[in-house]
JSON list of C-alpha atoms in Angstrom, two decimals:
[
{"chain": "A", "resi": 1, "resn": "UNK", "atom": "CA", "xyz": [136.66, 63.92, 107.38]},
{"chain": "A", "resi": 2, "resn": "UNK", "atom": "CA", "xyz": [138.20, 61.14, 109.46]},
{"chain": "A", "resi": 3, "resn": "UNK", "atom": "CA", "xyz": [141.70, 59.69, 109.31]},
{"chain": "A", "resi": 4, "resn": "UNK", "atom": "CA", "xyz": [141.38, 56.42, 107.35]},
{"chain": "A", "resi": 5, "resn": "UNK", "atom": "CA", "xyz": [144.01, 54.72, 109.51]},
{"chain": "A", "resi": 6, "resn": "UNK", "atom": "CA", "xyz": [142.06, 55.70, 112.65]},
{"chain": "A", "resi": 7, "resn": "UNK", "atom": "CA", "xyz": [138.92, 54.24, 111.09]},
{"chain": "A", "resi": 8, "resn": "UNK", "atom": "CA", "xyz": [140.80, 51.00, 110.44]},
{"chain": "A", "resi": 9, "resn": "UNK", "atom": "CA", "xyz": [142.09, 50.90, 114.04]},
{"chain": "A", "resi": 10, "resn": "UNK", "atom": "CA", "xyz": [138.70, 51.97, 115.46]},
{"chain": "A", "resi": 11, "resn": "UNK", "atom": "CA", "xyz": [140.17, 55.15, 116.99]},
{"chain": "A", "resi": 12, "resn": "UNK", "atom": "CA", "xyz": [137.62, 57.93, 117.46]},
{"chain": "A", "resi": 13, "resn": "UNK", "atom": "CA", "xyz": [139.30, 60.47, 119.76]},
{"chain": "A", "resi": 14, "resn": "UNK", "atom": "CA", "xyz": [141.30, 62.91, 117.69]},
{"chain": "A", "resi": 15, "resn": "UNK", "atom": "CA", "xyz": [140.39, 61.21, 114.40]},
{"chain": "A", "resi": 16, "resn": "UNK", "atom": "CA", "xyz": [138.22, 63.93, 112.83]},
{"chain": "A", "resi": 17, "resn": "UNK", "atom": "CA", "xyz": [139.47, 66.87, 110.77]},
{"chain": "A", "resi": 18, "resn": "UNK", "atom": "CA", "xyz": [137.70, 69.81, 109.20]},
{"chain": "A", "resi": 19, "resn": "UNK", "atom": "CA", "xyz": [139.38, 69.28, 105.80]},
{"chain": "A", "resi": 20, "resn": "UNK", "atom": "CA", "xyz": [141.88, 67.17, 103.87]},
{"chain": "A", "resi": 21, "resn": "UNK", "atom": "CA", "xyz": [144.28, 70.12, 103.87]},
{"chain": "A", "resi": 22, "resn": "UNK", "atom": "CA", "xyz": [144.18, 70.45, 107.68]},
{"chain": "A", "resi": 23, "resn": "UNK", "atom": "CA", "xyz": [144.63, 66.68, 107.97]},
{"chain": "A", "resi": 24, "resn": "UNK", "atom": "CA", "xyz": [147.83, 66.92, 105.92]},
{"chain": "A", "resi": 25, "resn": "UNK", "atom": "CA", "xyz": [149.12, 69.77, 108.09]},
{"chain": "A", "resi": 26, "resn": "UNK", "atom": "CA", "xyz": [148.45, 67.79, 111.28]},
{"chain": "A", "resi": 27, "resn": "UNK", "atom": "CA", "xyz": [149.67, 64.40, 109.99]},
{"chain": "A", "resi": 28, "resn": "UNK", "atom": "CA", "xyz": [153.16, 64.52, 111.55]},
{"chain": "A", "resi": 29, "resn": "UNK", "atom": "CA", "xyz": [151.65, 64.99, 115.00]},
{"chain": "A", "resi": 30, "resn": "UNK", "atom": "CA", "xyz": [148.47, 63.01, 114.46]},
{"chain": "A", "resi": 31, "resn": "UNK", "atom": "CA", "xyz": [150.11, 59.76, 113.32]},
{"chain": "A", "resi": 32, "resn": "UNK", "atom": "CA", "xyz": [151.52, 59.36, 116.84]},
{"chain": "A", "resi": 33, "resn": "UNK", "atom": "CA", "xyz": [147.95, 58.65, 118.00]},
{"chain": "A", "resi": 34, "resn": "UNK", "atom": "CA", "xyz": [148.19, 55.28, 116.24]},
{"chain": "A", "resi": 35, "resn": "UNK", "atom": "CA", "xyz": [151.01, 54.26, 118.60]},
{"chain": "A", "resi": 36, "resn": "UNK", "atom": "CA", "xyz": [148.57, 53.71, 121.45]},
{"chain": "A", "resi": 37, "resn": "UNK", "atom": "CA", "xyz": [147.35, 50.58, 119.71]},
{"chain": "A", "resi": 38, "resn": "UNK", "atom": "CA", "xyz": [150.87, 49.19, 119.57]},
{"chain": "A", "resi": 39, "resn": "UNK", "atom": "CA", "xyz": [151.88, 49.98, 123.17]},
{"chain": "A", "resi": 40, "resn": "UNK", "atom": "CA", "xyz": [150.76, 48.01, 126.21]},
{"chain": "A", "resi": 41, "resn": "UNK", "atom": "CA", "xyz": [150.59, 49.41, 129.74]},
{"chain": "A", "resi": 42, "resn": "UNK", "atom": "CA", "xyz": [153.94, 49.09, 131.50]},
{"chain": "A", "resi": 43, "resn": "UNK", "atom": "CA", "xyz": [155.81, 47.71, 128.49]},
{"chain": "A", "resi": 44, "resn": "UNK", "atom": "CA", "xyz": [158.27, 50.61, 128.37]},
{"chain": "A", "resi": 45, "resn": "UNK", "atom": "CA", "xyz": [157.19, 51.77, 124.92]},
{"chain": "A", "resi": 46, "resn": "UNK", "atom": "CA", "xyz": [156.62, 55.35, 126.07]},
{"chain": "A", "resi": 47, "resn": "UNK", "atom": "CA", "xyz": [158.91, 57.90, 124.46]},
{"chain": "A", "resi": 48, "resn": "UNK", "atom": "CA", "xyz": [161.82, 58.82, 126.74]},
{"chain": "A", "resi": 49, "resn": "UNK", "atom": "CA", "xyz": [160.81, 62.47, 126.99]},
{"chain": "A", "resi": 50, "resn": "UNK", "atom": "CA", "xyz": [157.30, 61.46, 128.04]},
{"chain": "A", "resi": 51, "resn": "UNK", "atom": "CA", "xyz": [158.52, 59.04, 130.71]},
{"chain": "A", "resi": 52, "resn": "UNK", "atom": "CA", "xyz": [161.16, 61.29, 132.17]},
{"chain": "A", "resi": 53, "resn": "UNK", "atom": "CA", "xyz": [159.37, 64.60, 132.67]},
{"chain": "A", "resi": 54, "resn": "UNK", "atom": "CA", "xyz": [155.71, 63.97, 133.37]},
{"chain": "A", "resi": 55, "resn": "UNK", "atom": "CA", "xyz": [153.69, 62.48, 136.17]},
{"chain": "A", "resi": 56, "resn": "UNK", "atom": "CA", "xyz": [150.01, 63.12, 136.79]},
{"chain": "A", "resi": 57, "resn": "UNK", "atom": "CA", "xyz": [148.06, 63.46, 140.03]},
{"chain": "A", "resi": 58, "resn": "UNK", "atom": "CA", "xyz": [145.76, 60.46, 140.67]},
{"chain": "A", "resi": 59, "resn": "UNK", "atom": "CA", "xyz": [143.01, 62.99, 141.51]},
{"chain": "A", "resi": 60, "resn": "UNK", "atom": "CA", "xyz": [142.61, 63.52, 137.76]},
{"chain": "A", "resi": 61, "resn": "UNK", "atom": "CA", "xyz": [140.61, 60.28, 137.80]},
{"chain": "A", "resi": 62, "resn": "UNK", "atom": "CA", "xyz": [137.82, 62.26, 139.51]},
{"chain": "A", "resi": 63, "resn": "UNK", "atom": "CA", "xyz": [137.55, 64.60, 136.52]},
{"chain": "A", "resi": 64, "resn": "UNK", "atom": "CA", "xyz": [135.31, 62.68, 134.13]},
{"chain": "A", "resi": 65, "resn": "UNK", "atom": "CA", "xyz": [135.25, 63.18, 130.36]},
{"chain": "A", "resi": 66, "resn": "UNK", "atom": "CA", "xyz": [131.66, 63.68, 129.18]},
{"chain": "A", "resi": 67, "resn": "UNK", "atom": "CA", "xyz": [130.96, 61.87, 125.88]},
{"chain": "A", "resi": 68, "resn": "UNK", "atom": "CA", "xyz": [129.56, 64.00, 123.09]},
{"chain": "A", "resi": 69, "resn": "UNK", "atom": "CA", "xyz": [126.33, 62.97, 121.41]},
{"chain": "A", "resi": 70, "resn": "UNK", "atom": "CA", "xyz": [126.95, 59.67, 119.63]},
{"chain": "A", "resi": 71, "resn": "UNK", "atom": "CA", "xyz": [130.01, 58.81, 121.76]},
{"chain": "A", "resi": 72, "resn": "UNK", "atom": "CA", "xyz": [128.13, 57.36, 124.74]},
{"chain": "A", "resi": 73, "resn": "UNK", "atom": "CA", "xyz": [129.06, 53.74, 123.92]},
{"chain": "A", "resi": 74, "resn": "UNK", "atom": "CA", "xyz": [132.47, 54.45, 122.42]},
{"chain": "A", "resi": 75, "resn": "UNK", "atom": "CA", "xyz": [135.08, 52.52, 124.42]},
{"chain": "A", "resi": 76, "resn": "UNK", "atom": "CA", "xyz": [137.91, 54.57, 122.89]},
{"chain": "A", "resi": 77, "resn": "UNK", "atom": "CA", "xyz": [136.87, 57.78, 124.68]},
{"chain": "A", "resi": 78, "resn": "UNK", "atom": "CA", "xyz": [139.02, 58.28, 127.80]},
{"chain": "A", "resi": 79, "resn": "UNK", "atom": "CA", "xyz": [136.82, 58.08, 130.89]},
{"chain": "A", "resi": 80, "resn": "UNK", "atom": "CA", "xyz": [138.74, 60.69, 132.89]},
{"chain": "A", "resi": 81, "resn": "UNK", "atom": "CA", "xyz": [141.50, 63.28, 132.61]},
{"chain": "A", "resi": 82, "resn": "UNK", "atom": "CA", "xyz": [143.88, 60.70, 134.05]},
{"chain": "A", "resi": 83, "resn": "UNK", "atom": "CA", "xyz": [143.02, 58.37, 131.17]},
{"chain": "A", "resi": 84, "resn": "UNK", "atom": "CA", "xyz": [143.51, 61.30, 128.79]},
{"chain": "A", "resi": 85, "resn": "UNK", "atom": "CA", "xyz": [146.99, 61.85, 130.20]},
{"chain": "A", "resi": 86, "resn": "UNK", "atom": "CA", "xyz": [147.80, 58.17, 129.70]},
{"chain": "A", "resi": 87, "resn": "UNK", "atom": "CA", "xyz": [146.58, 58.35, 126.11]},
{"chain": "A", "resi": 88, "resn": "UNK", "atom": "CA", "xyz": [148.74, 61.39, 125.32]},
{"chain": "A", "resi": 89, "resn": "UNK", "atom": "CA", "xyz": [151.84, 59.83, 126.89]},
{"chain": "A", "resi": 90, "resn": "UNK", "atom": "CA", "xyz": [151.45, 56.42, 125.28]},
{"chain": "A", "resi": 91, "resn": "UNK", "atom": "CA", "xyz": [150.83, 58.04, 121.90]},
{"chain": "A", "resi": 92, "resn": "UNK", "atom": "CA", "xyz": [153.97, 60.17, 122.27]},
{"chain": "A", "resi": 93, "resn": "UNK", "atom": "CA", "xyz": [151.99, 63.43, 122.26]},
{"chain": "A", "resi": 94, "resn": "UNK", "atom": "CA", "xyz": [154.26, 65.03, 124.82]},
{"chain": "A", "resi": 95, "resn": "UNK", "atom": "CA", "xyz": [153.25, 68.64, 124.08]},
{"chain": "A", "resi": 96, "resn": "UNK", "atom": "CA", "xyz": [149.60, 67.72, 124.59]},
{"chain": "A", "resi": 97, "resn": "UNK", "atom": "CA", "xyz": [150.48, 65.92, 127.82]},
{"chain": "A", "resi": 98, "resn": "UNK", "atom": "CA", "xyz": [152.42, 68.97, 129.03]},
{"chain": "A", "resi": 99, "resn": "UNK", "atom": "CA", "xyz": [149.46, 71.24, 128.26]},
{"chain": "A", "resi": 100, "resn": "UNK", "atom": "CA", "xyz": [147.14, 68.91, 130.15]},
{"chain": "A", "resi": 101, "resn": "UNK", "atom": "CA", "xyz": [149.49, 68.76, 133.13]},
{"chain": "A", "resi": 102, "resn": "UNK", "atom": "CA", "xyz": [150.01, 72.52, 133.27]},
{"chain": "A", "resi": 103, "resn": "UNK", "atom": "CA", "xyz": [146.31, 73.33, 133.06]},
{"chain": "A", "resi": 104, "resn": "UNK", "atom": "CA", "xyz": [145.21, 70.67, 135.54]},
{"chain": "A", "resi": 105, "resn": "UNK", "atom": "CA", "xyz": [148.01, 71.41, 138.04]},
{"chain": "A", "resi": 106, "resn": "UNK", "atom": "CA", "xyz": [146.60, 74.95, 138.27]},
{"chain": "A", "resi": 107, "resn": "UNK", "atom": "CA", "xyz": [143.05, 73.85, 139.02]},
{"chain": "A", "resi": 108, "resn": "UNK", "atom": "CA", "xyz": [144.23, 71.22, 141.53]},
{"chain": "A", "resi": 109, "resn": "UNK", "atom": "CA", "xyz": [146.24, 73.94, 143.27]},
{"chain": "A", "resi": 110, "resn": "UNK", "atom": "CA", "xyz": [143.18, 76.19, 143.50]},
{"chain": "A", "resi": 111, "resn": "UNK", "atom": "CA", "xyz": [141.10, 73.31, 144.90]},
{"chain": "A", "resi": 112, "resn": "UNK", "atom": "CA", "xyz": [143.70, 72.32, 147.49]},
{"chain": "A", "resi": 113, "resn": "UNK", "atom": "CA", "xyz": [144.51, 75.85, 148.69]},
{"chain": "A", "resi": 114, "resn": "UNK", "atom": "CA", "xyz": [140.93, 77.09, 148.93]},
{"chain": "A", "resi": 115, "resn": "UNK", "atom": "CA", "xyz": [139.89, 80.76, 149.03]},
{"chain": "A", "resi": 116, "resn": "UNK", "atom": "CA", "xyz": [142.35, 83.24, 150.55]},
{"chain": "A", "resi": 117, "resn": "UNK", "atom": "CA", "xyz": [140.06, 86.25, 150.61]},
{"chain": "A", "resi": 118, "resn": "UNK", "atom": "CA", "xyz": [142.28, 88.16, 148.19]},
{"chain": "A", "resi": 119, "resn": "UNK", "atom": "CA", "xyz": [142.06, 86.23, 144.92]},
{"chain": "A", "resi": 120, "resn": "UNK", "atom": "CA", "xyz": [139.21, 86.01, 142.46]},
{"chain": "A", "resi": 121, "resn": "UNK", "atom": "CA", "xyz": [138.41, 82.92, 140.43]},
{"chain": "A", "resi": 122, "resn": "UNK", "atom": "CA", "xyz": [136.45, 81.99, 137.33]},
{"chain": "A", "resi": 123, "resn": "UNK", "atom": "CA", "xyz": [134.05, 79.09, 137.78]},
{"chain": "A", "resi": 124, "resn": "UNK", "atom": "CA", "xyz": [132.18, 76.99, 135.27]},
{"chain": "A", "resi": 125, "resn": "UNK", "atom": "CA", "xyz": [132.16, 73.89, 133.12]},
{"chain": "A", "resi": 126, "resn": "UNK", "atom": "CA", "xyz": [135.53, 73.03, 131.59]},
{"chain": "A", "resi": 127, "resn": "UNK", "atom": "CA", "xyz": [136.41, 71.09, 128.47]},
{"chain": "A", "resi": 128, "resn": "UNK", "atom": "CA", "xyz": [139.43, 69.14, 127.24]},
{"chain": "A", "resi": 129, "resn": "UNK", "atom": "CA", "xyz": [140.83, 69.73, 123.77]},
{"chain": "A", "resi": 130, "resn": "UNK", "atom": "CA", "xyz": [142.16, 66.62, 122.00]},
{"chain": "A", "resi": 131, "resn": "UNK", "atom": "CA", "xyz": [144.11, 68.75, 119.52]},
{"chain": "A", "resi": 132, "resn": "UNK", "atom": "CA", "xyz": [146.36, 70.57, 122.02]},
{"chain": "A", "resi": 133, "resn": "UNK", "atom": "CA", "xyz": [145.71, 68.78, 125.34]},
{"chain": "A", "resi": 134, "resn": "UNK", "atom": "CA", "xyz": [144.52, 71.87, 127.23]},
{"chain": "A", "resi": 135, "resn": "UNK", "atom": "CA", "xyz": [141.83, 71.46, 129.87]},
{"chain": "A", "resi": 136, "resn": "UNK", "atom": "CA", "xyz": [140.00, 74.50, 131.18]},
{"chain": "A", "resi": 137, "resn": "UNK", "atom": "CA", "xyz": [137.09, 76.87, 130.88]},
{"chain": "A", "resi": 138, "resn": "UNK", "atom": "CA", "xyz": [136.22, 77.35, 127.21]},
{"chain": "A", "resi": 139, "resn": "UNK", "atom": "CA", "xyz": [136.33, 80.70, 125.41]},
{"chain": "A", "resi": 140, "resn": "UNK", "atom": "CA", "xyz": [132.58, 80.48, 124.90]},
{"chain": "A", "resi": 141, "resn": "UNK", "atom": "CA", "xyz": [131.80, 79.51, 128.51]},
{"chain": "A", "resi": 142, "resn": "UNK", "atom": "CA", "xyz": [128.95, 82.02, 128.65]},
{"chain": "A", "resi": 143, "resn": "UNK", "atom": "CA", "xyz": [127.28, 80.31, 125.67]},
{"chain": "A", "resi": 144, "resn": "UNK", "atom": "CA", "xyz": [127.66, 76.64, 126.68]},
{"chain": "A", "resi": 145, "resn": "UNK", "atom": "CA", "xyz": [125.00, 74.60, 128.49]},
{"chain": "A", "resi": 146, "resn": "UNK", "atom": "CA", "xyz": [125.33, 73.33, 132.06]},
{"chain": "A", "resi": 147, "resn": "UNK", "atom": "CA", "xyz": [124.56, 69.73, 131.12]},
{"chain": "A", "resi": 148, "resn": "UNK", "atom": "CA", "xyz": [124.17, 69.45, 127.33]},
{"chain": "A", "resi": 149, "resn": "UNK", "atom": "CA", "xyz": [127.15, 68.84, 125.05]},
{"chain": "A", "resi": 150, "resn": "UNK", "atom": "CA", "xyz": [126.12, 71.40, 122.44]},
{"chain": "A", "resi": 151, "resn": "UNK", "atom": "CA", "xyz": [127.27, 73.95, 121.64]},
{"chain": "A", "resi": 152, "resn": "UNK", "atom": "CA", "xyz": [130.72, 72.44, 122.06]},
{"chain": "A", "resi": 153, "resn": "UNK", "atom": "CA", "xyz": [133.41, 74.23, 124.05]},
{"chain": "A", "resi": 154, "resn": "UNK", "atom": "CA", "xyz": [135.96, 76.38, 122.23]},
{"chain": "A", "resi": 155, "resn": "UNK", "atom": "CA", "xyz": [139.46, 75.65, 123.56]},
{"chain": "A", "resi": 156, "resn": "UNK", "atom": "CA", "xyz": [140.91, 78.69, 125.36]},
{"chain": "A", "resi": 157, "resn": "UNK", "atom": "CA", "xyz": [144.42, 77.58, 124.34]},
{"chain": "A", "resi": 158, "resn": "UNK", "atom": "CA", "xyz": [144.23, 76.78, 120.60]},
{"chain": "A", "resi": 159, "resn": "UNK", "atom": "CA", "xyz": [140.82, 78.34, 119.76]},
{"chain": "A", "resi": 160, "resn": "UNK", "atom": "CA", "xyz": [139.44, 75.09, 118.30]},
{"chain": "A", "resi": 161, "resn": "UNK", "atom": "CA", "xyz": [136.10, 73.43, 118.97]},
{"chain": "A", "resi": 162, "resn": "UNK", "atom": "CA", "xyz": [136.69, 70.61, 116.46]},
{"chain": "A", "resi": 163, "resn": "UNK", "atom": "CA", "xyz": [137.67, 67.98, 119.04]},
{"chain": "A", "resi": 164, "resn": "UNK", "atom": "CA", "xyz": [136.60, 68.94, 122.55]},
{"chain": "A", "resi": 165, "resn": "UNK", "atom": "CA", "xyz": [134.69, 67.16, 125.30]},
{"chain": "A", "resi": 166, "resn": "UNK", "atom": "CA", "xyz": [133.26, 68.67, 128.44]},
{"chain": "A", "resi": 167, "resn": "UNK", "atom": "CA", "xyz": [134.58, 67.66, 131.86]},
{"chain": "A", "resi": 168, "resn": "UNK", "atom": "CA", "xyz": [132.52, 66.66, 134.90]},
{"chain": "A", "resi": 169, "resn": "UNK", "atom": "CA", "xyz": [134.43, 67.58, 138.07]},
{"chain": "A", "resi": 170, "resn": "UNK", "atom": "CA", "xyz": [133.58, 65.53, 141.16]},
{"chain": "A", "resi": 171, "resn": "UNK", "atom": "CA", "xyz": [134.48, 66.06, 144.81]},
{"chain": "A", "resi": 172, "resn": "UNK", "atom": "CA", "xyz": [135.51, 63.30, 147.24]},
{"chain": "A", "resi": 173, "resn": "UNK", "atom": "CA", "xyz": [131.85, 62.32, 147.77]},
{"chain": "A", "resi": 174, "resn": "UNK", "atom": "CA", "xyz": [131.35, 62.15, 143.97]},
{"chain": "A", "resi": 175, "resn": "UNK", "atom": "CA", "xyz": [129.19, 65.27, 143.88]},
{"chain": "A", "resi": 176, "resn": "UNK", "atom": "CA", "xyz": [129.64, 67.65, 140.92]},
{"chain": "A", "resi": 177, "resn": "UNK", "atom": "CA", "xyz": [131.70, 70.77, 141.59]},
{"chain": "A", "resi": 178, "resn": "UNK", "atom": "CA", "xyz": [132.56, 73.66, 139.26]},
{"chain": "A", "resi": 179, "resn": "UNK", "atom": "CA", "xyz": [135.94, 73.94, 137.56]},
{"chain": "A", "resi": 180, "resn": "UNK", "atom": "CA", "xyz": [137.84, 76.79, 139.26]},
{"chain": "A", "resi": 181, "resn": "UNK", "atom": "CA", "xyz": [140.57, 78.86, 137.64]},
{"chain": "A", "resi": 182, "resn": "UNK", "atom": "CA", "xyz": [142.61, 81.64, 139.23]},
{"chain": "A", "resi": 183, "resn": "UNK", "atom": "CA", "xyz": [141.55, 84.99, 137.80]},
{"chain": "A", "resi": 184, "resn": "UNK", "atom": "CA", "xyz": [143.42, 87.71, 139.68]},
{"chain": "A", "resi": 185, "resn": "UNK", "atom": "CA", "xyz": [144.91, 88.61, 143.02]},
{"chain": "A", "resi": 186, "resn": "UNK", "atom": "CA", "xyz": [143.75, 91.80, 144.68]},
{"chain": "A", "resi": 187, "resn": "UNK", "atom": "CA", "xyz": [146.38, 94.40, 145.51]},
{"chain": "A", "resi": 188, "resn": "UNK", "atom": "CA", "xyz": [146.93, 95.40, 149.13]},
{"chain": "A", "resi": 189, "resn": "UNK", "atom": "CA", "xyz": [145.04, 98.66, 148.49]},
{"chain": "A", "resi": 190, "resn": "UNK", "atom": "CA", "xyz": [142.05, 96.89, 146.94]},
{"chain": "A", "resi": 191, "resn": "UNK", "atom": "CA", "xyz": [141.88, 94.32, 149.74]},
{"chain": "A", "resi": 192, "resn": "UNK", "atom": "CA", "xyz": [142.21, 97.03, 152.41]},
{"chain": "A", "resi": 193, "resn": "UNK", "atom": "CA", "xyz": [139.46, 99.10, 150.75]},
{"chain": "A", "resi": 194, "resn": "UNK", "atom": "CA", "xyz": [137.15, 96.09, 150.60]},
{"chain": "A", "resi": 195, "resn": "UNK", "atom": "CA", "xyz": [137.78, 95.27, 154.26]},
{"chain": "A", "resi": 196, "resn": "UNK", "atom": "CA", "xyz": [137.23, 98.91, 155.22]},
{"chain": "A", "resi": 197, "resn": "UNK", "atom": "CA", "xyz": [133.94, 99.01, 153.31]},
{"chain": "A", "resi": 198, "resn": "UNK", "atom": "CA", "xyz": [132.75, 95.88, 155.10]},
{"chain": "A", "resi": 199, "resn": "UNK", "atom": "CA", "xyz": [133.69, 97.34, 158.49]},
{"chain": "A", "resi": 200, "resn": "UNK", "atom": "CA", "xyz": [131.99, 100.72, 157.89]},
{"chain": "A", "resi": 201, "resn": "UNK", "atom": "CA", "xyz": [128.46, 100.79, 159.37]},
{"chain": "A", "resi": 202, "resn": "UNK", "atom": "CA", "xyz": [125.65, 101.59, 156.95]}
]
């Protein structure tokens, strides 16, 4: 089902719910989505907690939100993760904005630092969850398609696939790159053993 007020306001992102009961449970948080249609950029209508604690890296504009089937011409779908951050903040969804910031700060850190020879990373196609704001590799990453939007990604944070979109990560030359998440850091012993194995002649 869809929120009737969202239908009236022509809001599509975050407007669908699996049942009337779940819609009632989510109403207190969901109704803040309607605030985006009342606020204008720069008019100071952001909630104080949103304005005071969060700022997002402009590089998030290079992480594009991939429309699901049927959303290709929907102007309400944020075009990038930076737009998604703006939507969360203007709608007063501070927890969602914090989740987005935390998850994207980690991937931006991995991209800026590069490989150190000791850490391992998970790579793949990420998704953003409009329910909780998390962006990252989905729980079902091994079952999702490289380019298709079905099956949809299952959020690794809240376990939902009800309202997710895949993310297209682009480098500075606008070429697609995989989403990279830190997996683990090798211990000194493991790193030393690996280096020793490489140095030992066959």
